[in-house]
CSV table of C-alpha atoms in Angstrom, one decimal:
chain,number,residue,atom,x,y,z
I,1,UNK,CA,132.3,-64.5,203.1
I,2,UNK,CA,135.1,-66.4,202.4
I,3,UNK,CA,135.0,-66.2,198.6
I,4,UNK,CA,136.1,-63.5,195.4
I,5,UNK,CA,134.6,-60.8,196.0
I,6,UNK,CA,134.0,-58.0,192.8
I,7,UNK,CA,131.7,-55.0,193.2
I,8,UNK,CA,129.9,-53.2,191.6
I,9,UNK,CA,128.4,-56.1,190.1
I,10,UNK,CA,127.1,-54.2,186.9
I,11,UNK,CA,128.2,-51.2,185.8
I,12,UNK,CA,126.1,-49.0,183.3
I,13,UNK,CA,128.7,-45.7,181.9
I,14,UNK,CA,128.6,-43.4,179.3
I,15,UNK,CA,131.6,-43.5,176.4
I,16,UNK,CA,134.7,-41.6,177.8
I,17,UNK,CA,133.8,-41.7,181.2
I,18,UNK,CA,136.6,-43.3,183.6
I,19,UNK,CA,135.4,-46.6,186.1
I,20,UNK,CA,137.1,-48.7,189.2
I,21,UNK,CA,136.2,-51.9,189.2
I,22,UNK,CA,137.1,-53.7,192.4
I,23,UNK,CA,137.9,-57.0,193.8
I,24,UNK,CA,138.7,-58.2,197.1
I,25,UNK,CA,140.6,-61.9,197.0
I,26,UNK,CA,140.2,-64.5,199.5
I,27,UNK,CA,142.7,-64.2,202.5
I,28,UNK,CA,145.9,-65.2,202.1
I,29,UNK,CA,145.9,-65.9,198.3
I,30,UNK,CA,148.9,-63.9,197.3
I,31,UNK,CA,148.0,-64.0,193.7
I,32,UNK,CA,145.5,-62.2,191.7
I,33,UNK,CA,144.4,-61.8,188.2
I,34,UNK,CA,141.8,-59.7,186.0
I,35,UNK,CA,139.9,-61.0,182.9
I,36,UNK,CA,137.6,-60.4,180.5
I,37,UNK,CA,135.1,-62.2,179.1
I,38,UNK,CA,133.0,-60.4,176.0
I,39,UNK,CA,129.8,-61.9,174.9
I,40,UNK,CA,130.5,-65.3,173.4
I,41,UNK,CA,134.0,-65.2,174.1
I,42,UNK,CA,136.3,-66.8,175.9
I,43,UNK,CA,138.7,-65.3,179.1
I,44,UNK,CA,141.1,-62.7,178.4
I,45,UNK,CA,144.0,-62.3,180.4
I,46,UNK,CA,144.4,-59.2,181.5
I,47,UNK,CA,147.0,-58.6,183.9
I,48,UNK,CA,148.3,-60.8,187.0
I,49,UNK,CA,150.1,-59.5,190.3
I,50,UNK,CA,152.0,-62.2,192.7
I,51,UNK,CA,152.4,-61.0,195.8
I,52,UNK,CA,154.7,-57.8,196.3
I,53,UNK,CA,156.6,-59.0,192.7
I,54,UNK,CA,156.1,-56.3,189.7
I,55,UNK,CA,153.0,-57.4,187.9
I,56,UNK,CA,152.4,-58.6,184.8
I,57,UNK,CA,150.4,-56.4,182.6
I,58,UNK,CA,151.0,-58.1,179.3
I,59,UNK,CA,147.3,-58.7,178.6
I,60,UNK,CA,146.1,-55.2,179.3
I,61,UNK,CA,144.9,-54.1,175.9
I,62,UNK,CA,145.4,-50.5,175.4
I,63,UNK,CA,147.0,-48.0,178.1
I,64,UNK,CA,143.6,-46.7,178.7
I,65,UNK,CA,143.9,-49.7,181.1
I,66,UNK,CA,145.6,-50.1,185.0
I,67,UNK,CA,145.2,-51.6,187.5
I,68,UNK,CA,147.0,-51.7,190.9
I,69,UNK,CA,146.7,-54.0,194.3
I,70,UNK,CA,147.3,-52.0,197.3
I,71,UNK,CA,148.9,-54.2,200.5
I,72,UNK,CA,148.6,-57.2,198.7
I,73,UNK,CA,144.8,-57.7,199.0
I,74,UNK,CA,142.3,-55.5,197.4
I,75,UNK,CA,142.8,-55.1,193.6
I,76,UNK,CA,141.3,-52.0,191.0
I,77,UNK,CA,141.1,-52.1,187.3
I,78,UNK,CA,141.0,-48.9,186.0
I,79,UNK,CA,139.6,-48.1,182.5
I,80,UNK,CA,139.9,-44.7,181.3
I,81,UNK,CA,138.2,-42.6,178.6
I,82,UNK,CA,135.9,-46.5,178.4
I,83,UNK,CA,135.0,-47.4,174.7
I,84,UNK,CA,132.1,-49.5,173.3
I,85,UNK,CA,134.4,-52.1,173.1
I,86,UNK,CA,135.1,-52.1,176.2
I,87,UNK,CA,131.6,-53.3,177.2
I,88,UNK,CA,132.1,-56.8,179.0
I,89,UNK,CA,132.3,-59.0,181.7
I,90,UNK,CA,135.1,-58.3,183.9
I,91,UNK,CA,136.1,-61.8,186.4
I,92,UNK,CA,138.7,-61.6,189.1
I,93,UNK,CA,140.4,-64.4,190.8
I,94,UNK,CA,143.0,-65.1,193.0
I,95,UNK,CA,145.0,-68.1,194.3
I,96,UNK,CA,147.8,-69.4,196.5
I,97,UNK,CA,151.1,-69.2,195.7
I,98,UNK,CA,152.4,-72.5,197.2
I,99,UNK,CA,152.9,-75.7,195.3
I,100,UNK,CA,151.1,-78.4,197.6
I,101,UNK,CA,147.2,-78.2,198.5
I,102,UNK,CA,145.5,-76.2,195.8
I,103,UNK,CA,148.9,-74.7,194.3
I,104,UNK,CA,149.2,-71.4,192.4
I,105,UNK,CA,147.0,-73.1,189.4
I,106,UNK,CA,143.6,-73.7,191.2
I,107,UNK,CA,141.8,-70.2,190.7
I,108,UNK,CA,138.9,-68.7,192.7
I,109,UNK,CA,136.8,-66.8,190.6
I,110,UNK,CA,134.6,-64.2,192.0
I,111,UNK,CA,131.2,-63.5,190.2
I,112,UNK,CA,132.3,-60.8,188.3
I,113,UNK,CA,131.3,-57.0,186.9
I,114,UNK,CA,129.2,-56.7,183.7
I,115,UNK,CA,130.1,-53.4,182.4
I,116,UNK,CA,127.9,-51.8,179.9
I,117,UNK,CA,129.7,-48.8,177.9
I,118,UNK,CA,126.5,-47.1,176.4
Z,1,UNK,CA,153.4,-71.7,173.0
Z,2,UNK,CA,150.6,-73.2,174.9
Z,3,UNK,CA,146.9,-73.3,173.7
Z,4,UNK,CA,143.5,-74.6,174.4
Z,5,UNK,CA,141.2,-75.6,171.7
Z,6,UNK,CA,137.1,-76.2,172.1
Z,7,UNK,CA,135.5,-77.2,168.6
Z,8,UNK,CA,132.7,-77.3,169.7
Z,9,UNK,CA,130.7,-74.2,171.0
Z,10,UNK,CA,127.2,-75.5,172.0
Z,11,UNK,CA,126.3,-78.8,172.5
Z,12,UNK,CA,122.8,-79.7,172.8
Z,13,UNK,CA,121.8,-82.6,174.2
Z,14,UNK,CA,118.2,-84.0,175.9
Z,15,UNK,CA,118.2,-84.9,179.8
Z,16,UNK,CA,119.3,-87.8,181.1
Z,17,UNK,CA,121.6,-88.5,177.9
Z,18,UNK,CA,125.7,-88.9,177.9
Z,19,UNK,CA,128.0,-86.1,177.3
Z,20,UNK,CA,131.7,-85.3,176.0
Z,21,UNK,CA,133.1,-82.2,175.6
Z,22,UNK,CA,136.3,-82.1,173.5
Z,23,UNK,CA,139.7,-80.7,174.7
Z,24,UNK,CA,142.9,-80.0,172.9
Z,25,UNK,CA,145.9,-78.9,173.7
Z,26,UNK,CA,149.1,-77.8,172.8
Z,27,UNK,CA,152.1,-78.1,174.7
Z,28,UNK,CA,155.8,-79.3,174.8
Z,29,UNK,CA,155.8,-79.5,178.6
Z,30,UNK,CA,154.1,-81.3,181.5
Z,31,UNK,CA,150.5,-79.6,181.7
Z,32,UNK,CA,148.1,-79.2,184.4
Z,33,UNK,CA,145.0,-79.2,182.8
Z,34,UNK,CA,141.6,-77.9,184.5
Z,35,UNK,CA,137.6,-78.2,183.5
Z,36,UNK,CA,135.5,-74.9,184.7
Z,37,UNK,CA,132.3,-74.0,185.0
Z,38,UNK,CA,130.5,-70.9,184.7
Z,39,UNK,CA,126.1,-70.9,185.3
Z,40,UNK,CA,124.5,-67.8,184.1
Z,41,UNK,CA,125.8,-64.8,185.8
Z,42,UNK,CA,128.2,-66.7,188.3
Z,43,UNK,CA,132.0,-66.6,188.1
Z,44,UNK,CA,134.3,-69.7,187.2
Z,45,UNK,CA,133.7,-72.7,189.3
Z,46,UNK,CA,136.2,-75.5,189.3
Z,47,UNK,CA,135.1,-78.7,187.7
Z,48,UNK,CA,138.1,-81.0,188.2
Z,49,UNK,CA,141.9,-80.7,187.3
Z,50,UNK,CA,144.6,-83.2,186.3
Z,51,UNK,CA,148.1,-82.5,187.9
Z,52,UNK,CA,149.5,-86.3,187.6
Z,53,UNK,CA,148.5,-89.8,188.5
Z,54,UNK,CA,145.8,-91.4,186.9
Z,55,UNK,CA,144.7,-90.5,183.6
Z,56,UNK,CA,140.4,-90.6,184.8
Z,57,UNK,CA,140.0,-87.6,186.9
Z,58,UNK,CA,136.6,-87.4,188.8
Z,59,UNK,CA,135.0,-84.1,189.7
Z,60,UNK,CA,132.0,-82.8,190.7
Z,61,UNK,CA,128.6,-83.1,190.1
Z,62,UNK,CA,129.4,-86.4,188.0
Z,63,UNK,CA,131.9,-85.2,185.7
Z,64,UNK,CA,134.9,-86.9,185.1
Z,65,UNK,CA,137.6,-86.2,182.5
Z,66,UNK,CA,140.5,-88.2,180.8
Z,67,UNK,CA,143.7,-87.1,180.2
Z,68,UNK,CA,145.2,-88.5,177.2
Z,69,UNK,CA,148.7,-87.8,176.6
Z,70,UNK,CA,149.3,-89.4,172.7
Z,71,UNK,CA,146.2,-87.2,171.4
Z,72,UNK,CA,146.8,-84.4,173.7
Z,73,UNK,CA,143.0,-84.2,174.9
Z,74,UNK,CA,141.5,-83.7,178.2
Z,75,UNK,CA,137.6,-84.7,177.1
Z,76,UNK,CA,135.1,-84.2,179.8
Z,77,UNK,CA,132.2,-86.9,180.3
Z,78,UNK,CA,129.1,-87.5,182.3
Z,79,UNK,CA,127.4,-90.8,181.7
Z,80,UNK,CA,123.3,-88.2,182.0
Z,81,UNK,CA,123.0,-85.3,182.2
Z,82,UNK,CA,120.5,-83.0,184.3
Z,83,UNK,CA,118.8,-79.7,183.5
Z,84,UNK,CA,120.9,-78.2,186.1
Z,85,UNK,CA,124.2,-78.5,183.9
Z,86,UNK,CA,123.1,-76.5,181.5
Z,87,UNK,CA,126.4,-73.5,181.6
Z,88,UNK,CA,129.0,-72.8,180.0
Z,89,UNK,CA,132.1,-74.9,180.1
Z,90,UNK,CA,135.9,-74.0,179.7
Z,91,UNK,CA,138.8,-76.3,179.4
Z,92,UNK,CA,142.3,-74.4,180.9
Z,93,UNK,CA,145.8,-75.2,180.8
Z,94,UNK,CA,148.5,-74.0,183.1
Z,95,UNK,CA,151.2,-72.2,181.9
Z,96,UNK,CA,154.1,-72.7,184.3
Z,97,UNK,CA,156.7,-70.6,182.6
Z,98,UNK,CA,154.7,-67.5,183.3
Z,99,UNK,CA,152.3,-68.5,186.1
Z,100,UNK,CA,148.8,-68.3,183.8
Z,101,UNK,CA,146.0,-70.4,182.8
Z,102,UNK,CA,145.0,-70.2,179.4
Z,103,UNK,CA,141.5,-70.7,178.8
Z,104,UNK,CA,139.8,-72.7,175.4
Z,105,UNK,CA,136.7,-70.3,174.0
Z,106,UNK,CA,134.1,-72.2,176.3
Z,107,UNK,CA,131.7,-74.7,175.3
Z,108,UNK,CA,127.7,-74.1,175.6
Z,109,UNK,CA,126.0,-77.0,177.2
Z,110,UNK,CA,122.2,-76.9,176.4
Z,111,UNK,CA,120.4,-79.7,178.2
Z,112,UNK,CA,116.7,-79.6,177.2
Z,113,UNK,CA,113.9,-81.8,178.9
C-alpha cells in the first residue's frame, strides 16, 4: 500500500521484557516521527529523524528508549526493560521535507501499535 | 513556546445538530495550524490545515475551520453532524523552529442518534 505502515499492530509483553516496534514510511517522505498516545491523552512526541540529519530524540522519555531508521526508510523504536507505564499506543508518521505540495508539516499517520505491558 | 489548548474533552451532541470544537493557541510567530482525526483504532487522519489565505478553511467530510488571528483560535464547525463522526479530534500547530507539530489533548466527539 501506499500508506504508514506500523507492525505488530498490538503487542501484549511481560514487565522487563525488551520490544521493536516498526514502521515503514511512505516512499520518499524523508521525515519520520514516533508518538505516543496513552489512554485519554493526547500525542507525545517522541523522537523525529529528517533524512540522514542526527535525529532528534528530545521527547524520548527515559533511556530505556531508542530508536534508529536504517537507509532512510524503515524506522524501530526500541523499549528496553518495558514498564507498566509504558503501556500505550505507539503512532508513526512521516512526511516530505519540501516546502510546496504537502510540505514537511502535513503528517501521514500510520494506524499504529497498542502495546500492552502486563 | 508554542502550545495547543482543547477545553473541551468530549462533546456530545445528537445527529444531525451543529458542532464547534474550540482551538487555542499560543504563538509569537506565523502558525500553520491543522485539524486531525483519529476513528477508533485508526491512526491520525488529516482534517484540514491553514497555511495562509483565507481565514475559512474547508476540509473534508463537511468540516470547515476558522482561523482567527486577534483571539488566537482555529474552531472547527460542521453545520450536522452524522453518526459516522463520532472520533476523536486534535487540533496541531506547527512548530517551525524545530520542525514538530504539537498536538492539543484531543477532543471526544459523541454523536448519538
Amino acid at each position: 500500500g501506499a500508506g504508514v505502515s506500523q507492525s505488530p499492530s498490538n503487542k501484549v509483553t511481560e514487565k522487563g521484557k525488551d520490544v521493536e516496534l516498526r514502521c515503514d514510511p511512505i516512499s520518499g517522505h524523508t521525515a519520520l516521527y514516533w508518538y505516543r498516545q496513552s489512554l485519554g491523552q493526547g500525542l507525545e512526541f517522541l523522537i523525529y529523524f529528517q533524512g540522514n540529519s542526527a535525529p532528534d530524540k528530545s521527547g524520548l522519555p527515559s533511556d530505556r528508549f531508542s530508536a534508529e531508521r536504517t537507509g532512510g526508510s524503515v524506522s524501530t523504536l526500541t523499549i528496553q526493560r518495558t514498564q507498566q507505564e509504558d503501556s500505550a499506543v505507539y503512532l508513526c508518521a512521516s512526511s516530505s521535507s519540501r516546502r510546496t505540495g504537502t510540505g514537511p508539516y502535513e503528517q501521514y499517520f500510520g494506524p499504529g501499535t497498542r502495546l500492552t505491558v502486563t | 513556546a508554542q502550545s495547543v489548548t482543547q477545553l473541551d474533552s468530549q462533546v456530545p451532541v445528537f445527529e444531525e445538530a451543529p458542532v464547534e470544537l474550540r482551538c487555542n493557541y499560543s504563538s509569537s510567530v506565523s502558525v500553520y495550524l491543522f485539524w486531525y482525526v483519529q476513528y477508533p483504532n485508526q491512526g491520525l487522519q488529516l482534517l484540514l490545515k491553514y497555511l495562509s489565505g483565507s481565514t475559512l478553511v474547508k476540509g473534508i467530510n463537511g468540516f470547515e475551520a476558522e482561523f482567527n488571528k486577534s483571539q488566537t483560535s482555529f474552531h472547527l464547525r460542521k453545520p450536522s453532524v452524522h453518526i459516522s463522526d463520532t472520533a476523536e479530534y486534535f487540533c496541531a500547530v506547527w512548530m517551525d523552529s524545530s520542525y514538530k507539530l504539537i498536538f492539543g489533548s484531543g477532543t471526544r466527539l459523541l454523536v448519538r442518534p
